[in-house]
Short mmCIF file of N, CA, C and O in Angstrom, two decimals:
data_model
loop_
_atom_site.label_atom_id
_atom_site.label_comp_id
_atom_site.label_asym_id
_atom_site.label_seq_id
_atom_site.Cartn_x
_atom_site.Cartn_y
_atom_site.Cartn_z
N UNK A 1 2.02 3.86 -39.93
CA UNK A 1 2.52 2.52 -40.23
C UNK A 1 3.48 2.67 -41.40
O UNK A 1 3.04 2.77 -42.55
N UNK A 2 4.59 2.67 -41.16
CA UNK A 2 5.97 2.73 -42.27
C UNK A 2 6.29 2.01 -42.83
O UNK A 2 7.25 1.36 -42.41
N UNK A 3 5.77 1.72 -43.94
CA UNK A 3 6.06 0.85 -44.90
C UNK A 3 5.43 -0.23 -44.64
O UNK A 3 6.09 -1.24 -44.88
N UNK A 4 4.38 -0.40 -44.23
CA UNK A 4 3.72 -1.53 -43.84
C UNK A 4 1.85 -1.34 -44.30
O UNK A 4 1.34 -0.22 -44.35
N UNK A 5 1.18 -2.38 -44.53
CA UNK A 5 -0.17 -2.11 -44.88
C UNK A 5 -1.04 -2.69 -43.54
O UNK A 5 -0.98 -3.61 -42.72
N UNK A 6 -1.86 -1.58 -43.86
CA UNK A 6 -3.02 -1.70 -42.60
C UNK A 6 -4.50 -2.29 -43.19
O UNK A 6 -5.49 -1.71 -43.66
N UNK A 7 -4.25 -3.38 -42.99
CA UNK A 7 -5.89 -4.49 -43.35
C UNK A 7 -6.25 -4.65 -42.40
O UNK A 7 -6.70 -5.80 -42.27
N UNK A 8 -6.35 -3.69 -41.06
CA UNK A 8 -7.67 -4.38 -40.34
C UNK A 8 -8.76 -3.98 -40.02
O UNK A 8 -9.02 -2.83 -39.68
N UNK A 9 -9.43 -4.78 -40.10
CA UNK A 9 -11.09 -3.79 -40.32
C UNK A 9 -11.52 -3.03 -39.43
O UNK A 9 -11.29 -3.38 -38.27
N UNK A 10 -12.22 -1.88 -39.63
CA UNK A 10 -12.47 -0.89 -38.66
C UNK A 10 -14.24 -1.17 -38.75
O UNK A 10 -14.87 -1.32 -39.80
N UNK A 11 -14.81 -1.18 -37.42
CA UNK A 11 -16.34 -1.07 -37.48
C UNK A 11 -16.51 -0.02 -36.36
O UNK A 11 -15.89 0.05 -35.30
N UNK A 12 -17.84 1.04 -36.98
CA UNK A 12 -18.17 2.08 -36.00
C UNK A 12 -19.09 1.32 -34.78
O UNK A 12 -19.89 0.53 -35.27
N UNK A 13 -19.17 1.40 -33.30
CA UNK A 13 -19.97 0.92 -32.87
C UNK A 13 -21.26 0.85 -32.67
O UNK A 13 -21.89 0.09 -31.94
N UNK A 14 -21.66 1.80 -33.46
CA UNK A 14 -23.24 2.02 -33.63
C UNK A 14 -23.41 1.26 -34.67
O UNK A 14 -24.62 1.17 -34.86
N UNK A 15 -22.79 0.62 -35.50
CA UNK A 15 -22.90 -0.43 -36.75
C UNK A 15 -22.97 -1.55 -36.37
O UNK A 15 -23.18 -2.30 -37.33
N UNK A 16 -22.88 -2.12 -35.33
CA UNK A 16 -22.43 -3.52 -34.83
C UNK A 16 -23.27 -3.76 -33.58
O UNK A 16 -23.42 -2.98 -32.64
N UNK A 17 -23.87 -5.23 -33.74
CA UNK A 17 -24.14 -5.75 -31.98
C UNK A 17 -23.10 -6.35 -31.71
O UNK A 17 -22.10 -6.74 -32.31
N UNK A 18 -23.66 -6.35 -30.26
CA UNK A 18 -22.49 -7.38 -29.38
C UNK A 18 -22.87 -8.66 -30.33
O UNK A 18 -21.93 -9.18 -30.94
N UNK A 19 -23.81 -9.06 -30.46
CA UNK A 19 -23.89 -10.52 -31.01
C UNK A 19 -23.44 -10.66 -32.13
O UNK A 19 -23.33 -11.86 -32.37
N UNK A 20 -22.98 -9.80 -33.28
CA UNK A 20 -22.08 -9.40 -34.67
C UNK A 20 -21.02 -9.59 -34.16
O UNK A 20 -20.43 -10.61 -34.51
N UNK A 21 -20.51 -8.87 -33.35
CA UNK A 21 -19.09 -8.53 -33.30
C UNK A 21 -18.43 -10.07 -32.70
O UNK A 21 -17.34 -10.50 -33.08
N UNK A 22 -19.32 -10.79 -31.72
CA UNK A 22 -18.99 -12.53 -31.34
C UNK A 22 -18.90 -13.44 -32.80
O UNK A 22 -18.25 -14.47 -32.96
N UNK A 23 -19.74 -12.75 -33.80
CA UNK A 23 -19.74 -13.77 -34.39
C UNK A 23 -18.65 -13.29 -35.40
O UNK A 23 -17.80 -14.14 -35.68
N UNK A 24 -18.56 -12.28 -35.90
CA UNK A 24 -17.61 -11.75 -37.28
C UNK A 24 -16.38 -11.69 -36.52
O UNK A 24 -15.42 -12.05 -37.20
N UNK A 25 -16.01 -11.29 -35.07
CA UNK A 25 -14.53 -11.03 -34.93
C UNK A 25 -14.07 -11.82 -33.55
O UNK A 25 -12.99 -12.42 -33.57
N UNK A 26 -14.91 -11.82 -32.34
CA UNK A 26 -14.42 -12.59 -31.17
C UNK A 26 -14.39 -14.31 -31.39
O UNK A 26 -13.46 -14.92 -30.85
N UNK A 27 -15.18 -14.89 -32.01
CA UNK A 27 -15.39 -16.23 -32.33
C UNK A 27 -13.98 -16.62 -32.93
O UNK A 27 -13.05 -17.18 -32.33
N UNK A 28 -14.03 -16.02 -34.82
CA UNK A 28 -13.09 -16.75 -35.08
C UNK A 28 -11.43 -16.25 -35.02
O UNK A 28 -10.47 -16.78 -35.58
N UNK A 29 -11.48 -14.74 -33.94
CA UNK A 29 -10.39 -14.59 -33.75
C UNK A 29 -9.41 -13.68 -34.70
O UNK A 29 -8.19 -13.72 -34.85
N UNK A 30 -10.66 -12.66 -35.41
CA UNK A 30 -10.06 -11.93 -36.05
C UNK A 30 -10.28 -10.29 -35.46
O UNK A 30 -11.33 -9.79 -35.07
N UNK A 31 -8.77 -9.58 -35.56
CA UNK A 31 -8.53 -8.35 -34.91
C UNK A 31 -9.57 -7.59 -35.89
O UNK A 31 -9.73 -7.95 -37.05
N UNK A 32 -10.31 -6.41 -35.26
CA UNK A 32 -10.95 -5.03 -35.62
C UNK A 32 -10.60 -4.09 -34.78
O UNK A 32 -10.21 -4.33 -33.64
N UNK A 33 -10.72 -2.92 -35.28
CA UNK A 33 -10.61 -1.62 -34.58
C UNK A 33 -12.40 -1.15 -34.59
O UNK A 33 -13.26 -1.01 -35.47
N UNK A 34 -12.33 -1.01 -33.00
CA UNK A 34 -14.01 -0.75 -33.17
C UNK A 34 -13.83 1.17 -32.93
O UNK A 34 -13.27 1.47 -31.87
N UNK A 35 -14.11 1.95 -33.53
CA UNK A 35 -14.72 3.07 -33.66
C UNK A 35 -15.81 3.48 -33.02
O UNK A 35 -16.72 2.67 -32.88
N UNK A 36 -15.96 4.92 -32.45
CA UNK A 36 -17.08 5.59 -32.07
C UNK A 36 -17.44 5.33 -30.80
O UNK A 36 -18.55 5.69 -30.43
N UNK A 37 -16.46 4.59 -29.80
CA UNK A 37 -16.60 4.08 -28.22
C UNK A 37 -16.79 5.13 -27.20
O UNK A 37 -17.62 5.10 -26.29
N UNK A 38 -15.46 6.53 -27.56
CA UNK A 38 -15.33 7.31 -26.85
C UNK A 38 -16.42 8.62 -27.00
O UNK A 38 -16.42 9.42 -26.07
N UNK A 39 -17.29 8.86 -28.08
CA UNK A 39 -18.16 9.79 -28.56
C UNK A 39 -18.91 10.45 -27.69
O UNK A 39 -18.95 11.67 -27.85
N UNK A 40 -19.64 9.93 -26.67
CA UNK A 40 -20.15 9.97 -25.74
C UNK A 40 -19.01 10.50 -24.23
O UNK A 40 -19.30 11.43 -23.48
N UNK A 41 -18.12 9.91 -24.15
CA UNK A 41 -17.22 10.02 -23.13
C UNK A 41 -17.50 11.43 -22.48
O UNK A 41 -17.80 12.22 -23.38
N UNK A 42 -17.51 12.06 -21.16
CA UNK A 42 -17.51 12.53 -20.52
C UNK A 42 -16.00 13.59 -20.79
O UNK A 42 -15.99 14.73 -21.26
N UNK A 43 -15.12 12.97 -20.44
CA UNK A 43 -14.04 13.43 -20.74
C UNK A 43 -13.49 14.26 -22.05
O UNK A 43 -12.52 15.02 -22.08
N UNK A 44 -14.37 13.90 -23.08
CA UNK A 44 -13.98 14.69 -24.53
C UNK A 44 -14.36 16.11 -23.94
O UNK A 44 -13.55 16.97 -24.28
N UNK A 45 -15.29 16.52 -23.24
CA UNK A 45 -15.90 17.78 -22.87
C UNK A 45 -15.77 18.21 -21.19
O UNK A 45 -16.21 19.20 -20.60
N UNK A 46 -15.14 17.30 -20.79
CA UNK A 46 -14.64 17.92 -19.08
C UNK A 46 -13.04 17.67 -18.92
O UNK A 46 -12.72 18.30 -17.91
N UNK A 47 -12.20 17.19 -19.33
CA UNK A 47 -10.76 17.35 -18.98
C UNK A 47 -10.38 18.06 -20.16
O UNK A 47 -9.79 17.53 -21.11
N UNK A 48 -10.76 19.39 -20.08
CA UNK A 48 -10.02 19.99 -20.64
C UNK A 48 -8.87 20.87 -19.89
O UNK A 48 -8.97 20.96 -18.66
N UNK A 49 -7.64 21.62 -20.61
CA UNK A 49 -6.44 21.99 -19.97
C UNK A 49 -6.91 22.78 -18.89
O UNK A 49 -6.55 22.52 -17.74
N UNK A 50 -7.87 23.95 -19.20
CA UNK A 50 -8.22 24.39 -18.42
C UNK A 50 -9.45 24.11 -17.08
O UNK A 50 -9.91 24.99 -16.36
N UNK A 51 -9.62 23.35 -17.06
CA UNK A 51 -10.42 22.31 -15.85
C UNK A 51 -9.46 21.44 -15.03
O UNK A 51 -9.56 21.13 -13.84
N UNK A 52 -8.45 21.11 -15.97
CA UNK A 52 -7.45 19.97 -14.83
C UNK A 52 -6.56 20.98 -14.69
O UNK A 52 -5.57 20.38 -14.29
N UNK A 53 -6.33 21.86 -14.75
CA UNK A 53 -5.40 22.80 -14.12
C UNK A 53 -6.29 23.76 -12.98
O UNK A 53 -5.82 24.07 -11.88
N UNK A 54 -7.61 24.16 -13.44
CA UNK A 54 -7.82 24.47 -12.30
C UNK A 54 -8.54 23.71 -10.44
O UNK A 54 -8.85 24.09 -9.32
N UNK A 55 -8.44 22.54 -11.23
CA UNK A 55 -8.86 21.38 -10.21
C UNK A 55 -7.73 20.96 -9.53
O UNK A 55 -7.64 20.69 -8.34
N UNK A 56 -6.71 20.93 -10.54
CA UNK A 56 -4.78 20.29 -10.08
C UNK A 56 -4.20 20.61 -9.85
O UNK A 56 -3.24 19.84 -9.79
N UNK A 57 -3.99 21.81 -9.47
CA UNK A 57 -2.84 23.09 -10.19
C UNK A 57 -1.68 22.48 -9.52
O UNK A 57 -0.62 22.44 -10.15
N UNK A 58 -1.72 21.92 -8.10
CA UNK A 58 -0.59 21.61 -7.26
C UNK A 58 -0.45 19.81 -7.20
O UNK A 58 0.28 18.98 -6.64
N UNK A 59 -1.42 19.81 -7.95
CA UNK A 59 -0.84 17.81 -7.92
C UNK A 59 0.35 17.59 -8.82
O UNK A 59 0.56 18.20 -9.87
N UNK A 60 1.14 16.61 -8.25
CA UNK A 60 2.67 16.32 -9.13
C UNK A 60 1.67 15.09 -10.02
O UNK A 60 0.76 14.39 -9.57
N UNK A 61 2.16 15.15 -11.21
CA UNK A 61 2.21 13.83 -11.88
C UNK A 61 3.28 13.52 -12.95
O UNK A 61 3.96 14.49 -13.27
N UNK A 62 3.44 12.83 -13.29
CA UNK A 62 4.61 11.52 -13.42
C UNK A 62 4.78 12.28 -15.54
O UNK A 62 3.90 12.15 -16.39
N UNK A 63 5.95 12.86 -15.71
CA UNK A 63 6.05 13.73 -16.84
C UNK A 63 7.23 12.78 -17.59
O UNK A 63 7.35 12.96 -18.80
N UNK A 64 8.11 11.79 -16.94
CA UNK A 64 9.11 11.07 -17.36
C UNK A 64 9.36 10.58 -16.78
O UNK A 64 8.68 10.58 -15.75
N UNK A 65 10.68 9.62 -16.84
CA UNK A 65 11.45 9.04 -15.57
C UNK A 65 13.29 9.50 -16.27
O UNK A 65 13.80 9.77 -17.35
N UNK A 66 13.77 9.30 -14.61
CA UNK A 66 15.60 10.04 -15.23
C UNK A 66 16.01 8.91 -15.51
O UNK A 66 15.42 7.88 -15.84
N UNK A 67 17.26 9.21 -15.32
CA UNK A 67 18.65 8.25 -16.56
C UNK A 67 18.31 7.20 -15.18
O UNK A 67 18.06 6.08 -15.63
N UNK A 68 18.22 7.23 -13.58
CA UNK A 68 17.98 6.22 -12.76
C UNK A 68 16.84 5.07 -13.23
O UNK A 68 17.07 3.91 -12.87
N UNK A 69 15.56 5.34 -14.08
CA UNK A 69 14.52 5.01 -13.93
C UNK A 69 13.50 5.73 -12.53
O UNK A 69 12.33 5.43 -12.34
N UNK A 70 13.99 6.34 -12.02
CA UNK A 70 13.15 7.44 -10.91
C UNK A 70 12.18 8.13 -11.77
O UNK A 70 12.46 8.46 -12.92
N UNK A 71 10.70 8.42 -11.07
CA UNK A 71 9.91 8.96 -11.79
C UNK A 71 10.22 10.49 -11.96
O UNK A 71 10.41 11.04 -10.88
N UNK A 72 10.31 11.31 -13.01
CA UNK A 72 10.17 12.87 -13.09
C UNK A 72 8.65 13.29 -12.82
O UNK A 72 7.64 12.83 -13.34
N UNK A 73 8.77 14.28 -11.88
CA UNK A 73 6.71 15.16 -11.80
C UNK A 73 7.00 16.05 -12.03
O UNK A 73 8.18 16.37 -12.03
N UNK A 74 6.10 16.77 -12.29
CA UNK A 74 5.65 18.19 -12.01
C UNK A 74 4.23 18.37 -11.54
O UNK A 74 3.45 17.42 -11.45
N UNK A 75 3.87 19.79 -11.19
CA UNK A 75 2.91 20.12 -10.58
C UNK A 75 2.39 20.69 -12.35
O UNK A 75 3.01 21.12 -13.32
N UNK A 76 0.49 20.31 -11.97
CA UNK A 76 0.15 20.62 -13.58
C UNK A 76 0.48 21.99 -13.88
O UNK A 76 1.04 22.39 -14.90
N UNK A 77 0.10 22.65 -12.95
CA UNK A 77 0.78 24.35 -13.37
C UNK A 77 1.96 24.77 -13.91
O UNK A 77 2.17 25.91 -14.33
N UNK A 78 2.70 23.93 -13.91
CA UNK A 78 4.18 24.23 -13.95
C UNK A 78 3.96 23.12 -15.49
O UNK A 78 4.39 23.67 -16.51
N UNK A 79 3.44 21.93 -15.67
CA UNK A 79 3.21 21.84 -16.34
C UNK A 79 2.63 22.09 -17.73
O UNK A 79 3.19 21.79 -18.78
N UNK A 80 1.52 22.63 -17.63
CA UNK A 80 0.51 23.70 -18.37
C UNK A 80 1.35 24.75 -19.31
O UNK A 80 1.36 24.99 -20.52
N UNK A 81 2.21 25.37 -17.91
CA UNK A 81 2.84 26.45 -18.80
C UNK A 81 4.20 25.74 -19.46
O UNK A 81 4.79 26.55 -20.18
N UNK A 82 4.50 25.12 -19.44
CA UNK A 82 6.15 24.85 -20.02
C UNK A 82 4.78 24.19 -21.29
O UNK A 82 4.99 24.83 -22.33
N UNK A 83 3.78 23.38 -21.47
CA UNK A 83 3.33 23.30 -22.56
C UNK A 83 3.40 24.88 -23.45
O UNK A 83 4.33 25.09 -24.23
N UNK A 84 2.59 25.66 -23.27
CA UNK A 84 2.34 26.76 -23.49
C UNK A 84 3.28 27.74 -23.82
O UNK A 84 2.89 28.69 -24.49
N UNK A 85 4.92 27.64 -23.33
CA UNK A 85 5.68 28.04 -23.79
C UNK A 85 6.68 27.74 -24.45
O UNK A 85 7.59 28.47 -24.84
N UNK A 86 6.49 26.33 -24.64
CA UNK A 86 7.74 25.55 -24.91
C UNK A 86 7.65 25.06 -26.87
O UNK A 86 6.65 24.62 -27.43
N UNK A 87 8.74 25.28 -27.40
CA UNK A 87 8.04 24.67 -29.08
C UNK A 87 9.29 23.55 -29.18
O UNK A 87 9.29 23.15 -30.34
N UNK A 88 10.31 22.93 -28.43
CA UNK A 88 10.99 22.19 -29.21
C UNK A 88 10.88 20.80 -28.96
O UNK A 88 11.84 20.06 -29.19
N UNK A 89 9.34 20.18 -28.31
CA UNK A 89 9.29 19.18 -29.15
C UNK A 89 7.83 19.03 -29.55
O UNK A 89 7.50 18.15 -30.35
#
């Protein structure tokens, strides 16, 4: 945030009920960042590079779009490695 201040409250979700969070932030309509949602997630510990590449290797997915607005793909393999070799951005 550039040049700008960040006041909005952050609550972990193991700190909070649903019935807190209606009353301190959904009721009267004030923004929070709730924390600690994804902790549990499945995904922190199964999509990793090496699992969706070896599950994907040949699926195209959507890496940009050109100067048309047309979508750009690649296949994740081809993907994977231009990560892996690539430093300029």
């Amino acid at each position: 945030l550039k040049g700008g201040v960040d006041n909005c409250a952050r609550v972990h979700a193991d700190d909070m009920s649903v019935e807190q969070f209606i009353e301190q932030y959904e009721a009267p309509c004030k923004p929070v960042v709730i924390t600690g949602l994804m902790n549990n997630w499945n995904a922190n510990t199964e999509w990793t590079w090496e699992k969706l590449t070896e599950r994907f290797p040949n699926h195209p997915f959507k890496v940009g779009s050109d100067d048309d607005g047309y979508a750009v793909r690649l296949k994740m393999k081809y993907y994977r490695q231009y990560l892996n070799t690539t430093k300029d951005d």
